[in-house]
Amino acid sequence: GESVGLHLPTLSVQEGDNSIINCAYSNSASDYFIWYKQESGKGPQFIIDIRSNMDKRQGQRVTVLLNKTVKHLSLQIAATQPGDSAVYFCAENRRGGYNKLIFGAGTRLAVHP
Amino acid sequence: DAGVIQSPRHEVTEMGQEVTLRCKPISGHDYLFWYRQTMMRGLELLIYFNNNVPIDDSGMPEDRFSAKMPNASFSTLKIQPSEPRDSAVYFCASSLRGTQETQYFGPGTRLLVL
């Protein structure tokens, strides 16, 4: 996939460390949130999702935290590996006339050995 | 399942030409989405279908863009005439029951309009 944005924020971490990628969303009525990973030349790949009636959800090596009070979403990756290097997008299901997923600009995660 | 299939993977064309992008969603998924990704605007929803019917096309840039879904296993996105500013990666995605479900993306079509 394309590098999204000329000035994508980049998070650099050492292999084995934990990574935390943050995302602010804008619509308090959004009821579903999702994190995607996009590697170069590929489409976005689902990582984990969470509904607005939850504040935490865990997957394999990943945890998503939702703070509706401040409209903040985070993705935590445990024991980051070189294969985790990619651009990560959060998306919110914005409710309106028609529901739609609105994607954030993305954060590039660079994992160094 | 093979996942969402898109073709072609790469397309280079000249300004003014017609471009047709194709998508086969995951079997059994009721929703199909077309997105465009650019460096400047990120990932944008163009249009989506539910059971082959267009639901929201508010993201379609202009009349040069059109999308169809003649059956549950096939959709096209057409640009006529194409312009250099249409250069982008176009993704198709599908989901089982809507925008509150996981959308599975295809590999994308990288379009370059000269």
mmCIF file of C-alpha atoms in Angstrom:
data_model
loop_
_atom_site.group_PDB
_atom_site.id
_atom_site.type_symbol
_atom_site.label_atom_id
_atom_site.label_comp_id
_atom_site.label_asym_id
_atom_site.label_seq_id
_atom_site.Cartn_x
_atom_site.Cartn_y
_atom_site.Cartn_z
ATOM 1 C CA GLY A 1 0.000 0.000 0.000
ATOM 2 C CA GLU A 2 0.938 3.607 -0.311
ATOM 3 C CA SER A 3 2.661 5.451 2.471
ATOM 4 C CA VAL A 4 -0.250 7.417 3.812
ATOM 5 C CA GLY A 5 0.513 11.047 4.381
ATOM 6 C CA LEU A 6 3.739 12.831 3.701
ATOM 7 C CA HIS A 7 4.374 13.165 7.411
ATOM 8 C CA LEU A 8 3.159 9.976 8.978
ATOM 9 C CA PRO A 9 4.014 9.868 12.656
ATOM 10 C CA THR A 10 6.559 7.144 13.295
ATOM 11 C CA LEU A 11 7.040 5.033 16.371
ATOM 12 C CA SER A 12 10.449 3.385 16.614
ATOM 13 C CA VAL A 13 10.882 0.521 19.048
ATOM 14 C CA GLN A 14 13.432 -2.140 19.827
ATOM 15 C CA GLU A 15 12.593 -5.729 19.090
ATOM 16 C CA GLY A 16 11.096 -7.311 22.174
ATOM 17 C CA ASP A 17 9.777 -4.070 23.641
ATOM 18 C CA ASN A 18 6.096 -3.282 23.960
ATOM 19 C CA SER A 19 4.575 -0.789 21.523
ATOM 20 C CA ILE A 20 1.685 1.567 22.115
ATOM 21 C CA ILE A 21 0.022 3.284 19.183
ATOM 22 C CA ASN A 22 -2.519 5.977 19.955
ATOM 23 C CA CYS A 23 -5.502 7.297 18.077
ATOM 24 C CA ALA A 24 -7.983 10.075 18.753
ATOM 25 C CA TYR A 25 -11.424 9.832 17.227
ATOM 26 C CA SER A 26 -13.853 12.638 16.707
ATOM 27 C CA ASN A 27 -17.417 11.412 16.953
ATOM 28 C CA SER A 28 -18.834 10.533 20.360
ATOM 29 C CA ALA A 29 -21.624 8.582 18.633
ATOM 30 C CA SER A 30 -19.180 6.147 17.008
ATOM 31 C CA ASP A 31 -19.966 2.664 18.249
ATOM 32 C CA TYR A 32 -17.373 0.376 16.740
ATOM 33 C CA PHE A 33 -13.619 0.735 16.401
ATOM 34 C CA ILE A 34 -11.062 -1.305 14.560
ATOM 35 C CA TRP A 35 -7.312 -1.458 14.094
ATOM 36 C CA TYR A 36 -5.723 -2.396 10.794
ATOM 37 C CA LYS A 37 -2.139 -3.136 9.854
ATOM 38 C CA GLN A 38 -0.879 -2.315 6.386
ATOM 39 C CA GLU A 39 2.391 -3.658 5.065
ATOM 40 C CA SER A 40 4.035 -2.211 1.996
ATOM 41 C CA GLY A 41 2.271 -3.264 -1.181
ATOM 42 C CA LYS A 42 -0.641 -4.912 0.609
ATOM 43 C CA GLY A 43 -4.159 -4.098 1.659
ATOM 44 C CA PRO A 44 -5.077 -3.254 5.253
ATOM 45 C CA GLN A 45 -5.237 -6.357 7.425
ATOM 46 C CA PHE A 46 -7.585 -6.674 10.402
ATOM 47 C CA ILE A 47 -5.873 -6.821 13.792
ATOM 48 C CA ILE A 48 -8.505 -6.317 16.464
ATOM 49 C CA ASP A 49 -11.790 -4.527 17.035
ATOM 50 C CA ILE A 50 -13.812 -3.261 19.970
ATOM 51 C CA ARG A 51 -17.367 -2.102 20.453
ATOM 52 C CA SER A 52 -18.308 0.972 22.417
ATOM 53 C CA ASN A 53 -19.803 -1.045 25.275
ATOM 54 C CA MET A 54 -16.324 -2.314 26.135
ATOM 55 C CA ASP A 55 -13.167 -0.540 27.273
ATOM 56 C CA LYS A 56 -10.615 -3.275 26.712
ATOM 57 C CA ARG A 57 -10.191 -6.241 24.443
ATOM 58 C CA GLN A 58 -7.267 -8.605 24.122
ATOM 59 C CA GLY A 59 -6.034 -10.700 21.278
ATOM 60 C CA GLN A 60 -2.851 -12.562 20.620
ATOM 61 C CA ARG A 61 -0.052 -10.153 21.641
ATOM 62 C CA VAL A 62 -2.381 -7.195 21.041
ATOM 63 C CA THR A 63 -4.686 -5.225 23.315
ATOM 64 C CA VAL A 64 -7.032 -2.426 22.373
ATOM 65 C CA LEU A 65 -8.099 0.129 24.957
ATOM 66 C CA LEU A 66 -11.035 2.470 24.466
ATOM 67 C CA ASN A 67 -11.542 5.615 26.514
ATOM 68 C CA LYS A 68 -14.844 7.122 25.484
ATOM 69 C CA THR A 69 -14.533 10.029 27.906
ATOM 70 C CA VAL A 70 -11.647 11.517 25.978
ATOM 71 C CA LYS A 71 -12.405 9.782 22.661
ATOM 72 C CA HIS A 72 -9.128 7.912 22.622
ATOM 73 C CA LEU A 73 -8.168 4.513 21.319
ATOM 74 C CA SER A 74 -4.861 2.716 21.734
ATOM 75 C CA LEU A 75 -3.265 -0.435 20.391
ATOM 76 C CA GLN A 76 -0.708 -2.206 22.512
ATOM 77 C CA ILE A 77 1.584 -4.775 20.942
ATOM 78 C CA ALA A 78 3.507 -6.989 23.330
ATOM 79 C CA ALA A 79 7.024 -8.189 22.569
ATOM 80 C CA THR A 80 7.199 -6.334 19.268
ATOM 81 C CA GLN A 81 8.779 -8.283 16.424
ATOM 82 C CA PRO A 82 10.341 -7.162 13.132
ATOM 83 C CA GLY A 83 7.279 -8.552 11.354
ATOM 84 C CA ASP A 84 5.166 -5.980 13.174
ATOM 85 C CA SER A 85 6.786 -3.187 11.165
ATOM 86 C CA ALA A 86 3.984 -1.600 9.155
ATOM 87 C CA VAL A 87 1.555 1.315 9.098
ATOM 88 C CA TYR A 88 -1.246 0.979 11.630
ATOM 89 C CA PHE A 89 -4.654 2.582 11.146
ATOM 90 C CA CYS A 90 -7.462 3.060 13.575
ATOM 91 C CA ALA A 91 -10.975 3.408 12.216
ATOM 92 C CA GLU A 92 -14.286 4.384 13.786
ATOM 93 C CA ASN A 93 -17.735 3.399 12.626
ATOM 94 C CA ARG A 94 -19.310 6.802 12.393
ATOM 95 C CA ARG A 95 -23.051 6.683 12.742
ATOM 96 C CA GLY A 96 -25.026 9.103 10.672
ATOM 97 C CA GLY A 97 -27.366 9.024 7.728
ATOM 98 C CA TYR A 98 -25.312 6.087 6.573
ATOM 99 C CA ASN A 99 -22.850 4.371 8.832
ATOM 100 C CA LYS A 100 -19.317 4.335 7.521
ATOM 101 C CA LEU A 101 -15.808 3.534 8.662
ATOM 102 C CA ILE A 102 -13.611 6.618 8.933
ATOM 103 C CA PHE A 103 -9.901 5.897 8.934
ATOM 104 C CA GLY A 104 -7.212 7.803 10.736
ATOM 105 C CA ALA A 105 -4.062 8.966 9.005
ATOM 106 C CA GLY A 106 -1.997 6.072 10.308
ATOM 107 C CA THR A 107 1.142 5.561 12.373
ATOM 108 C CA ARG A 108 4.253 3.914 11.056
ATOM 109 C CA LEU A 109 5.801 1.367 13.406
ATOM 110 C CA ALA A 110 9.494 0.690 12.867
ATOM 111 C CA VAL A 111 10.973 -2.226 14.795
ATOM 112 C CA HIS A 112 14.732 -2.284 15.170
ATOM 113 C CA PRO A 113 16.722 -5.429 16.005
ATOM 114 C CA ASP B 1 -11.579 -18.831 1.120
ATOM 115 C CA ALA B 2 -9.326 -16.874 -1.220
ATOM 116 C CA GLY B 3 -10.239 -13.549 0.324
ATOM 117 C CA VAL B 4 -11.201 -10.461 -1.629
ATOM 118 C CA ILE B 5 -9.836 -10.606 -5.155
ATOM 119 C CA GLN B 6 -9.039 -7.516 -7.185
ATOM 120 C CA SER B 7 -7.852 -7.076 -10.729
ATOM 121 C CA PRO B 8 -5.756 -5.767 -12.240
ATOM 122 C CA ARG B 9 -3.101 -5.331 -9.571
ATOM 123 C CA HIS B 10 -1.434 -2.558 -11.523
ATOM 124 C CA GLU B 11 -2.797 -0.293 -14.227
ATOM 125 C CA VAL B 12 -0.977 2.380 -16.174
ATOM 126 C CA THR B 13 -3.054 4.429 -18.571
ATOM 127 C CA GLU B 14 -3.072 7.755 -20.305
ATOM 128 C CA MET B 15 -5.232 10.675 -19.385
ATOM 129 C CA GLY B 16 -8.629 10.478 -21.017
ATOM 130 C CA GLN B 17 -8.753 6.706 -21.169
ATOM 131 C CA GLU B 18 -11.394 4.587 -19.481
ATOM 132 C CA VAL B 19 -10.269 2.509 -16.529
ATOM 133 C CA THR B 20 -12.205 -0.421 -15.074
ATOM 134 C CA LEU B 21 -11.267 -1.969 -11.751
ATOM 135 C CA ARG B 22 -12.748 -5.276 -10.694
ATOM 136 C CA CYS B 23 -13.526 -6.908 -7.386
ATOM 137 C CA LYS B 24 -14.769 -10.267 -6.189
ATOM 138 C CA PRO B 25 -15.849 -10.146 -2.535
ATOM 139 C CA ILE B 26 -15.624 -12.981 -0.053
ATOM 140 C CA SER B 27 -18.407 -15.443 -0.704
ATOM 141 C CA GLY B 28 -21.381 -14.868 1.576
ATOM 142 C CA HIS B 29 -20.505 -11.292 2.454
ATOM 143 C CA ASP B 30 -23.442 -8.941 1.992
ATOM 144 C CA TYR B 31 -21.472 -5.691 1.938
ATOM 145 C CA LEU B 32 -18.891 -4.474 -0.538
ATOM 146 C CA PHE B 33 -16.843 -1.301 -0.191
ATOM 147 C CA TRP B 34 -14.625 0.642 -2.566
ATOM 148 C CA TYR B 35 -11.847 2.775 -1.061
ATOM 149 C CA ARG B 36 -9.160 5.012 -2.493
ATOM 150 C CA GLN B 37 -5.801 5.566 -0.804
ATOM 151 C CA THR B 38 -3.495 8.476 -1.568
ATOM 152 C CA MET B 39 -0.595 10.063 0.227
ATOM 153 C CA MET B 40 -2.451 13.313 0.710
ATOM 154 C CA ARG B 41 -5.912 12.102 1.673
ATOM 155 C CA GLY B 42 -5.281 8.710 3.221
ATOM 156 C CA LEU B 43 -7.895 5.989 2.957
ATOM 157 C CA GLU B 44 -11.282 7.264 1.796
ATOM 158 C CA LEU B 45 -14.542 5.440 1.302
ATOM 159 C CA LEU B 46 -15.924 5.970 -2.186
ATOM 160 C CA ILE B 47 -19.080 3.858 -2.210
ATOM 161 C CA TYR B 48 -20.555 0.770 -0.635
ATOM 162 C CA PHE B 49 -23.167 -1.795 -1.572
ATOM 163 C CA ASN B 50 -25.524 -3.940 0.469
ATOM 164 C CA ASN B 51 -26.884 -6.994 -1.326
ATOM 165 C CA ASN B 52 -25.745 -5.512 -4.645
ATOM 166 C CA VAL B 53 -27.560 -2.207 -4.069
ATOM 167 C CA PRO B 54 -25.543 1.016 -3.725
ATOM 168 C CA ILE B 55 -26.162 2.482 -0.271
ATOM 169 C CA ASP B 56 -23.857 5.468 0.092
ATOM 170 C CA ASP B 57 -22.003 6.970 -2.835
ATOM 171 C CA SER B 58 -21.273 10.313 -1.207
ATOM 172 C CA GLY B 59 -17.557 9.630 -1.411
ATOM 173 C CA MET B 60 -17.492 9.269 -5.182
ATOM 174 C CA PRO B 61 -15.409 12.238 -6.355
ATOM 175 C CA GLU B 62 -17.397 13.217 -9.412
ATOM 176 C CA ASP B 63 -19.420 11.979 -12.321
ATOM 177 C CA ARG B 64 -16.380 10.475 -13.943
ATOM 178 C CA PHE B 65 -16.543 7.723 -11.335
ATOM 179 C CA SER B 66 -19.177 5.015 -11.396
ATOM 180 C CA ALA B 67 -19.563 1.681 -9.625
ATOM 181 C CA LYS B 68 -21.770 -1.294 -10.251
ATOM 182 C CA MET B 69 -22.478 -4.595 -8.615
ATOM 183 C CA PRO B 70 -24.390 -6.780 -11.067
ATOM 184 C CA ASN B 71 -24.330 -9.792 -8.760
ATOM 185 C CA ALA B 72 -23.166 -10.896 -5.340
ATOM 186 C CA SER B 73 -19.756 -11.987 -6.556
ATOM 187 C CA PHE B 74 -18.645 -9.126 -8.759
ATOM 188 C CA SER B 75 -18.274 -5.360 -8.691
ATOM 189 C CA THR B 76 -16.624 -2.797 -10.925
ATOM 190 C CA LEU B 77 -15.351 0.712 -10.388
ATOM 191 C CA LYS B 78 -15.051 2.682 -13.582
ATOM 192 C CA ILE B 79 -13.313 5.980 -14.249
ATOM 193 C CA GLN B 80 -14.152 7.687 -17.528
ATOM 194 C CA PRO B 81 -12.313 9.766 -18.552
ATOM 195 C CA SER B 82 -9.345 9.229 -16.261
ATOM 196 C CA GLU B 83 -7.156 12.107 -15.084
ATOM 197 C CA PRO B 84 -3.685 12.185 -13.493
ATOM 198 C CA ARG B 85 -5.209 13.144 -10.126
ATOM 199 C CA ASP B 86 -7.013 9.796 -10.093
ATOM 200 C CA SER B 87 -3.679 8.066 -9.557
ATOM 201 C CA ALA B 88 -3.990 6.143 -6.304
ATOM 202 C CA VAL B 89 -4.368 2.683 -4.863
ATOM 203 C CA TYR B 90 -7.974 1.487 -5.022
ATOM 204 C CA PHE B 91 -9.100 -1.100 -2.515
ATOM 205 C CA CYS B 92 -12.149 -3.248 -2.427
ATOM 206 C CA ALA B 93 -13.330 -4.677 0.886
ATOM 207 C CA SER B 94 -16.222 -6.850 1.975
ATOM 208 C CA SER B 95 -17.940 -7.603 5.255
ATOM 209 C CA LEU B 96 -20.521 -10.068 6.416
ATOM 210 C CA ARG B 97 -23.204 -7.714 7.685
ATOM 211 C CA GLY B 98 -22.171 -4.097 7.476
ATOM 212 C CA THR B 99 -19.945 -1.325 8.726
ATOM 213 C CA GLN B 100 -20.048 -2.654 12.299
ATOM 214 C CA GLU B 101 -18.361 -5.827 11.210
ATOM 215 C CA THR B 102 -14.798 -6.484 10.165
ATOM 216 C CA GLN B 103 -14.086 -5.380 6.624
ATOM 217 C CA TYR B 104 -11.664 -7.614 4.756
ATOM 218 C CA PHE B 105 -9.575 -5.819 2.187
ATOM 219 C CA GLY B 106 -8.276 -6.987 -1.137
ATOM 220 C CA PRO B 107 -4.691 -6.401 -2.268
ATOM 221 C CA GLY B 108 -5.615 -3.226 -4.131
ATOM 222 C CA THR B 109 -5.178 -1.910 -7.656
ATOM 223 C CA ARG B 110 -2.372 0.580 -8.096
ATOM 224 C CA LEU B 111 -3.503 3.044 -10.761
ATOM 225 C CA LEU B 112 -1.210 5.471 -12.516
ATOM 226 C CA VAL B 113 -2.719 7.932 -14.970
ATOM 227 C CA LEU B 114 -0.140 9.681 -17.122
#
